[in-house]
Coordinates of C-alpha atoms in Angstrom, one line a residue:
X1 CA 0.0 0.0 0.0
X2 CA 3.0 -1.0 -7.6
X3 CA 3.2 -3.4 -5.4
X4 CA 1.2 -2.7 -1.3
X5 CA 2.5 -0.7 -2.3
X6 CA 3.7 0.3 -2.8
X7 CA 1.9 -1.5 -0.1
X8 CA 5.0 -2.7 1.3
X9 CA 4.4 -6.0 0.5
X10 CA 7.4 -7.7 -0.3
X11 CA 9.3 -6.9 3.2
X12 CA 7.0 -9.8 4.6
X13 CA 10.1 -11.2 6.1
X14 CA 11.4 -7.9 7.6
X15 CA 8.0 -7.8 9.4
X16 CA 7.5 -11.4 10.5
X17 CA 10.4 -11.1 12.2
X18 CA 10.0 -8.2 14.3
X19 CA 6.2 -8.0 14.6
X20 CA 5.7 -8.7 18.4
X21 CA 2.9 -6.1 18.5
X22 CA 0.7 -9.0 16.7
X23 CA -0.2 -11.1 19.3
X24 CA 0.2 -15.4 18.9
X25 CA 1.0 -14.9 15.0
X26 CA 0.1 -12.6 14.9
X27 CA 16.4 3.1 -7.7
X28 CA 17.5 4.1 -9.2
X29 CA 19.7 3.7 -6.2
X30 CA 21.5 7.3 -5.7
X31 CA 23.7 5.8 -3.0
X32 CA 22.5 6.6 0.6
X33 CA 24.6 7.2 3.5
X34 CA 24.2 5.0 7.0
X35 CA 23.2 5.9 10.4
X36 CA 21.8 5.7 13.3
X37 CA 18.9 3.0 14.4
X38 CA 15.5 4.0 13.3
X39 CA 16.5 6.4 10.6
X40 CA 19.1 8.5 12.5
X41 CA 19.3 10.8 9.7
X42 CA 22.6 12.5 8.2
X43 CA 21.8 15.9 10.0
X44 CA 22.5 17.3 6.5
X45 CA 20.1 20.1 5.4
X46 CA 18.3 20.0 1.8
X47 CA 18.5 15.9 1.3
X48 CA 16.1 13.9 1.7
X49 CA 17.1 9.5 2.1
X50 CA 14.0 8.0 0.9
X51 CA 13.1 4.2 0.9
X52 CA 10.1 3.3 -1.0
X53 CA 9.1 0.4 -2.6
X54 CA 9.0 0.3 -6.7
X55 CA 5.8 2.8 -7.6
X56 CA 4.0 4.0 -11.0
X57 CA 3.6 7.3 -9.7
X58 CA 7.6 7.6 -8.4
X59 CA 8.7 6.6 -11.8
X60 CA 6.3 8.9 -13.8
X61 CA 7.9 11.9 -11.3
X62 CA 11.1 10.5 -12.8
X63 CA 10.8 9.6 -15.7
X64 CA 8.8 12.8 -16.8
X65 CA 11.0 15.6 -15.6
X66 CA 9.0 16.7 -12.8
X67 CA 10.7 15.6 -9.8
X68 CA 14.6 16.7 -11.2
X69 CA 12.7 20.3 -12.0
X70 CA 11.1 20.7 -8.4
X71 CA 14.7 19.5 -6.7
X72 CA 16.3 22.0 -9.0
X73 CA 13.9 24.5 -7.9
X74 CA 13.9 23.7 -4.5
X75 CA 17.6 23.0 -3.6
X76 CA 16.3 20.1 -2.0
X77 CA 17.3 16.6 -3.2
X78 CA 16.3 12.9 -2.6
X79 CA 18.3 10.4 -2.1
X80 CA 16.5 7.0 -3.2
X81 CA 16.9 3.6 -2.2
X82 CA 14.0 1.4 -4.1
X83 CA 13.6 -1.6 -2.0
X84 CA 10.8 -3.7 -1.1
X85 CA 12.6 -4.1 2.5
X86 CA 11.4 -0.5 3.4
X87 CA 11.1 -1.5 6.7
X88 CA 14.2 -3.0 7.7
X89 CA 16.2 -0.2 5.8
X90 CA 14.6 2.7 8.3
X91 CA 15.3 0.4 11.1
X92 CA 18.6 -0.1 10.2
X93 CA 19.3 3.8 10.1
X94 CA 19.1 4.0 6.3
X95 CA 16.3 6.5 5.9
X96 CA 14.8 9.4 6.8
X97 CA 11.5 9.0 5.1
X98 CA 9.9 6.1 4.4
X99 CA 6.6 4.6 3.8
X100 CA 4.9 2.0 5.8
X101 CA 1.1 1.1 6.8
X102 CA -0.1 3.8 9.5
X103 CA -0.7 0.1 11.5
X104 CA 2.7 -0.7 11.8
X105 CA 4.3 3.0 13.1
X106 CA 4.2 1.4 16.5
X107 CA 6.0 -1.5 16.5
X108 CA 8.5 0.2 13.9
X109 CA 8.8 2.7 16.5
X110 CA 9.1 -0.5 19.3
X111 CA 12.4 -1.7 17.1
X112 CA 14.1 1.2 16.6
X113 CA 13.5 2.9 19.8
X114 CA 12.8 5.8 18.0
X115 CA 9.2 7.7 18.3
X116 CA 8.2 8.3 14.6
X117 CA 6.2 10.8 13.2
X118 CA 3.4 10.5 10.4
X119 CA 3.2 13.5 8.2
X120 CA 1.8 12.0 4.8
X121 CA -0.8 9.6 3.3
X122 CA -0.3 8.3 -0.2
X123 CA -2.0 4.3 -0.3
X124 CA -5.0 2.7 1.1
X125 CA -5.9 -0.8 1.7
X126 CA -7.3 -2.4 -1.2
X127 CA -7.3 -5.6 -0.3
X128 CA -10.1 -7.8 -1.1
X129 CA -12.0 -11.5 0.0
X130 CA -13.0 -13.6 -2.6
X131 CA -14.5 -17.0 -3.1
X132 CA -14.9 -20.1 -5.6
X133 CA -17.5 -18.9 -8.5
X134 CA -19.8 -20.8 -7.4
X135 CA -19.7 -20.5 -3.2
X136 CA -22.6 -19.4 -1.9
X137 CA -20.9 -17.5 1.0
X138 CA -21.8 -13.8 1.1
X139 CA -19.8 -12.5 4.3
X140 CA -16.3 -13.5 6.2
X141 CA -18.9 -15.2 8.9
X142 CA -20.1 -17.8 6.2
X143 CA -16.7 -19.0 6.4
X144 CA -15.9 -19.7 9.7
X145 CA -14.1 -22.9 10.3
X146 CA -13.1 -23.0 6.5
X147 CA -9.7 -22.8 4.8
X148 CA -9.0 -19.3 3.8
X149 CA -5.8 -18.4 1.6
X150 CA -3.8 -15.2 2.9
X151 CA -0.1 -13.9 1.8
X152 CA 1.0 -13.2 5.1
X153 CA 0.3 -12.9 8.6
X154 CA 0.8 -9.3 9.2
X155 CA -0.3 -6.4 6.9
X156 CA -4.0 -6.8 5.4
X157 CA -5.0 -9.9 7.4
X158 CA -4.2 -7.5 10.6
X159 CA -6.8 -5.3 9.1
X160 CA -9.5 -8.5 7.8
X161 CA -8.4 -10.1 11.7
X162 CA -10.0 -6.8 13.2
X163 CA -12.8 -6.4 11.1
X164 CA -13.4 -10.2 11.8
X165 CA -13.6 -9.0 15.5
X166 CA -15.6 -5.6 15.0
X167 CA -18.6 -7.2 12.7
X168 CA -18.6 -10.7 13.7
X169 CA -16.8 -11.3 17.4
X170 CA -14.6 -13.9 15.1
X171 CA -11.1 -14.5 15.5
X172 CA -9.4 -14.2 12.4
X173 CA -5.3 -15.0 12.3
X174 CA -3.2 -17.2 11.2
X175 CA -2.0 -19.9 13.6
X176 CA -5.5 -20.6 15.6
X177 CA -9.1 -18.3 15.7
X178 CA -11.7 -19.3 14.0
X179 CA -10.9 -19.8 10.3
X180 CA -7.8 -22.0 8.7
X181 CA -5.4 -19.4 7.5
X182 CA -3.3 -21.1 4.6
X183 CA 0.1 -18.6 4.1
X184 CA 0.5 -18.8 0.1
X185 CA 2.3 -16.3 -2.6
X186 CA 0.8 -13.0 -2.7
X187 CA 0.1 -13.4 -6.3
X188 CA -1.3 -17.2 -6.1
X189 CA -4.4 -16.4 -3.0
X190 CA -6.7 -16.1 -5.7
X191 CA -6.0 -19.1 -7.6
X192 CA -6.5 -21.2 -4.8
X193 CA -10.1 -20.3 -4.3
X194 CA -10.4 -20.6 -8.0
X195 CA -9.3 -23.9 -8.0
X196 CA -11.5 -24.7 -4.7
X197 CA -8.5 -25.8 -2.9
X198 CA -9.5 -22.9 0.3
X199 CA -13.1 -21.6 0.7
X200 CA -11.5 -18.3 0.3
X201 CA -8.5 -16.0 -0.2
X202 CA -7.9 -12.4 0.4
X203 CA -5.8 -11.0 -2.6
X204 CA -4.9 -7.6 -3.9
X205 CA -6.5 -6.8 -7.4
X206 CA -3.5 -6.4 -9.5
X207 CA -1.9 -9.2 -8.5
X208 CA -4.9 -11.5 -9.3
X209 CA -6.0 -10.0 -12.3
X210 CA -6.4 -13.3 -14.8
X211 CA -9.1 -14.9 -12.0
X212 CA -10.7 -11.9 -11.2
X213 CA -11.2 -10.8 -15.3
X214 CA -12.2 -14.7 -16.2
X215 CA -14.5 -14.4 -13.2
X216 CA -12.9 -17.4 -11.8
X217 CA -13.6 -16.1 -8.3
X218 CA -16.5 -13.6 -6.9
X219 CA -15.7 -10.7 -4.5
X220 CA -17.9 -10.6 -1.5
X221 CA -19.7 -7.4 0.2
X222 CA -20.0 -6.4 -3.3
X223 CA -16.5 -5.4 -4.4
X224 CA -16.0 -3.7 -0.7
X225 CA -12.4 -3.5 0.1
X226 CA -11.0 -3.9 3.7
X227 CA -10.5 -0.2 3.3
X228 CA -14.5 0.7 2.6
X229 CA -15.6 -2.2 5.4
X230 CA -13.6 0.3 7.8
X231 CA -15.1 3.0 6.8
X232 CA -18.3 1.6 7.5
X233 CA -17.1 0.3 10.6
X234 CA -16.2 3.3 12.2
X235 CA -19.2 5.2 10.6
X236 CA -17.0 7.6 8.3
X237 CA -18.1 6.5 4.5
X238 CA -15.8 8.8 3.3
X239 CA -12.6 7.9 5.0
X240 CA -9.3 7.1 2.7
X241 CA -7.8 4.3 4.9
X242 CA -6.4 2.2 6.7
X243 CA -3.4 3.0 4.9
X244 CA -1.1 0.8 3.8
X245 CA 1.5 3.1 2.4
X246 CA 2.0 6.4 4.6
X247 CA 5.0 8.7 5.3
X248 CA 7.1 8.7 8.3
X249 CA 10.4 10.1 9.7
X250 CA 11.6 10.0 13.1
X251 CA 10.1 12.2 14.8
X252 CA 13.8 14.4 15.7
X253 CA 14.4 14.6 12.0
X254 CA 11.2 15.2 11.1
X255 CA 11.2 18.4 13.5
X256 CA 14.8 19.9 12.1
X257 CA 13.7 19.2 8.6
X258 CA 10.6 21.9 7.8
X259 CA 11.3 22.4 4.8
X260 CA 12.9 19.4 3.5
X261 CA 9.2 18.0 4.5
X262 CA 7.6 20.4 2.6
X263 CA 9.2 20.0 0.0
X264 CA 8.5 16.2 0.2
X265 CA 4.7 16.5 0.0
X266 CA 4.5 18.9 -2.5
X267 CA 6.1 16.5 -5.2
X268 CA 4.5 14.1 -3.9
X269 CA 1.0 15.6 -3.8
X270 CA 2.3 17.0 -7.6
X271 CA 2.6 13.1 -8.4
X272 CA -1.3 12.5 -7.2
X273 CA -2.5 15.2 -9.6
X274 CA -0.3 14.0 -12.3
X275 CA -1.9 10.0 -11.3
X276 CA -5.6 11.7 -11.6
X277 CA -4.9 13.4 -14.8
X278 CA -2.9 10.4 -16.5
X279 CA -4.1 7.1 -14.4
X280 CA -4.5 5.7 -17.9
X281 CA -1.1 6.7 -19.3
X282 CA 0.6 5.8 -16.0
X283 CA -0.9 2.3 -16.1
X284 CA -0.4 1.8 -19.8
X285 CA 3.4 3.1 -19.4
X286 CA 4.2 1.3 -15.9
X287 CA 1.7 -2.1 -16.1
X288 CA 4.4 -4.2 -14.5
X289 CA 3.8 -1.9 -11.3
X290 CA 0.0 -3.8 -11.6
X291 CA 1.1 -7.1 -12.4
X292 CA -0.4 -7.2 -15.6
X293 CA 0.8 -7.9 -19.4
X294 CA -2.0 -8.7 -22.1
X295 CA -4.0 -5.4 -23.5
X296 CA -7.2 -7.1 -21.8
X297 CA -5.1 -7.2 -18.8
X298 CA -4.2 -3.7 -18.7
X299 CA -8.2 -2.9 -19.7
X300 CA -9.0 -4.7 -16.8
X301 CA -7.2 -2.7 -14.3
X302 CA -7.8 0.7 -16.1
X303 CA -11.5 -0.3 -15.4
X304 CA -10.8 -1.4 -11.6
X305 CA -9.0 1.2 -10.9
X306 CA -11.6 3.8 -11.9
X307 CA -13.6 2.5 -9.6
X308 CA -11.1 1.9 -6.8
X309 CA -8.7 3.7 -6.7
X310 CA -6.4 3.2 -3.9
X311 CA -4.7 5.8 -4.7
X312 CA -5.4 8.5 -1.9
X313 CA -6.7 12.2 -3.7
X314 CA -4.2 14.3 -1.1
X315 CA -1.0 13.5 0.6
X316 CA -1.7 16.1 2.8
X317 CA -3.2 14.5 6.3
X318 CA -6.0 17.1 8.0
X319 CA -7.7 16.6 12.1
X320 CA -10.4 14.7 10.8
X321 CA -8.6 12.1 8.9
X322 CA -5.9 11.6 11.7
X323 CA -9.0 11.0 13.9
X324 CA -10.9 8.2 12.2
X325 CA -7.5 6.8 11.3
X326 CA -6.4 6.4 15.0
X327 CA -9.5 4.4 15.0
X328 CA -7.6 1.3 13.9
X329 CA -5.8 0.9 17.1
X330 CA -8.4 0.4 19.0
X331 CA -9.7 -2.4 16.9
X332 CA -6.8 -4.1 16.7
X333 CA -6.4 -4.1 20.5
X334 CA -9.6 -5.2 21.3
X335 CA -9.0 -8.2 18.5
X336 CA -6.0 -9.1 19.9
X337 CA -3.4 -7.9 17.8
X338 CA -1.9 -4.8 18.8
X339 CA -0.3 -4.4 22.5
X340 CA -1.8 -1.3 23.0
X341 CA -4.7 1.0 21.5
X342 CA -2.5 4.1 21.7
X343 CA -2.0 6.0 17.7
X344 CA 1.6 7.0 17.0
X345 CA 1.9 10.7 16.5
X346 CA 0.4 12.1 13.1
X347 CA 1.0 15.7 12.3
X348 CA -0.9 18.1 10.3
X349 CA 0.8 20.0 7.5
X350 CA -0.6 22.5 5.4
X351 CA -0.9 22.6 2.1
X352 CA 0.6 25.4 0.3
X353 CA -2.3 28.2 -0.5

């Protein structure tokens, strides 16, 4: 929360290893410099280390001019490390900035010893549960007891596990509750229900594209993401998360660094306006970033996408977001998975008038 983003996906391992806040289971390389624990930063004014995960919208800012013009404009520069470990990178002390789900600031915090400071939004959950074709199920509840297919333990099925809990009193997790979690590939969840080898299987969209355009699966709560069941949830229809892909510094380099932050959102905000003025160009030009390869393929997500976008409309966080966000920790307390119900610290900065 581009692949989870861009979600953050593929530094399952970093996570497994270090997430003790879920309870029983739960570049273009420009060279960065080390330091210390938790991002540490350089102490050097007008650069930027920034660890992100491969992303449409970072490679149009590239590829297109626009970030190299707003760096030469701004005197500020980024230095980029592409990485799908963006989470073990900041812990190690090789980022400033980086871009995690807002659910797992705590415990990054916990491992660095650092407090952390959320200052951006960019991704939201988009996961998804699906079933055979032909299932009958209609909710997560018809499938208590059965075998449901999930990519991990941590990052979406955190969010499905306190869902479970909110609407249903279920316990969803891998390694005991009340559902069969089977840990598979990200991109094969969906072909496992297709093939009626689990009842079920959350996925993300893009990377189960050729079962979800042969209509080898169905998506239950009619097309509702995790994200929109949240909403719900918490009564706020029109919230953008839980986020899977936010932005984060520590907290001590996120206060010396004004500017440099600034600076940060307003490309970055530039990037969502170029995304909602080119989505189809982006996808066309970047469709390994959505798993996809075949012109029906890339029709396919073109048409998903216009309808879900998880792509958030500002980067720029405001009091009543932050609020319905915090929600999430809560939730995942009272299901079990979090230590504690406490938000990390999310700062409001304004967008330039």
């Amino acid at each position: 929360m581009r692949i989870e983003r861009r979600t953050g996906i593929f530094r399952i391992l970093a996570i497994v290893s270090v997430f003790a806040i879920v309870a029983a289971a739960c570049g273009d390389d420009d060279g960065g410099g080390g330091g210390g624990g938790g991002g540490g930063g350089t102490g050097e004014d007008n650069v930027i280390r920034f660890t992100f995960a491969p992303d449409p919208v970072w490679d149009y800012l590239k590829d297109s001019g626009i970030r190299e013009e707003m760096e030469a404009d701004s005197g500020i520069r980024i230095i980029e490390q592409s990485s799908w470990d963006e989470f073990g990178l900041y812990a190690g002390g090789h980022a400033d900035v980086v871009s995690i789900g807002s659910f797992e600031v705590p415990l990054l915090e916990k491992e660095t010893g650092n407090p952390a400071t959320v200052f951006g939004k960019y991704n939201i959950d988009r996961s998804i549960l699906v079933v055979p074709a032909d299932s009958d199920a209609q909710t997560l509840e018809d499938l208590q007891g059965e075998k449901i297919a999930v990519w991990d333990s941590v990052s979406s099925t955190v969010i499905w596990g306190a869902l479970a809990r909110e609407l249903y009193d279920l316990d969803f997790r891998t390694g005991g509750g009340d559902f069969e979690l089977v840990v598979t590939d990200l991109g094969n969840t969906g072909a496992l229900a297709a093939n009626h080898e689990v009842a079920g299987a959350l996925v993300l969209p893009d990377f189960n594209v050729p079962v979800l355009l042969n209509e080898e699966v169905r998506v239950l709560y009619d097309g509702q993401t995790a994200a929109d069941l949240y909403a719900e949830a918490v009564g706020a229809p029109d919230h953008e998360g839980p986020m899977i892909n936010i932005f984060m510094a520590p907290t001590d380099w996120y206060e010396e660094h004004p500017d440099e932050v600034a600076f940060f959102l307003e490309l970055w905000q530039r990037g969502i306006e170029e995304w909602q003025g080119n989505q189809d160009a982006i996808i066309e030009s970047y469709p390994q970033h959505f798993a996809v390869e075949t012109p029906e393929e890339i029709q396919f997500i073109k048409d998903y996408m216009s309808e879900h976008d998880w792509f958030v409309e500002s980067v720029y966080l405001d009091d009543e977001w932050v609020e319905t966000e915090s929600q999430i920790f809560p939730l995942l307390a009272n299901a079990g998975l979090a230590d504690s119900d406490e938000p990390p610290t999310f700062d409001v900065v304004d967008a330039p008038s």
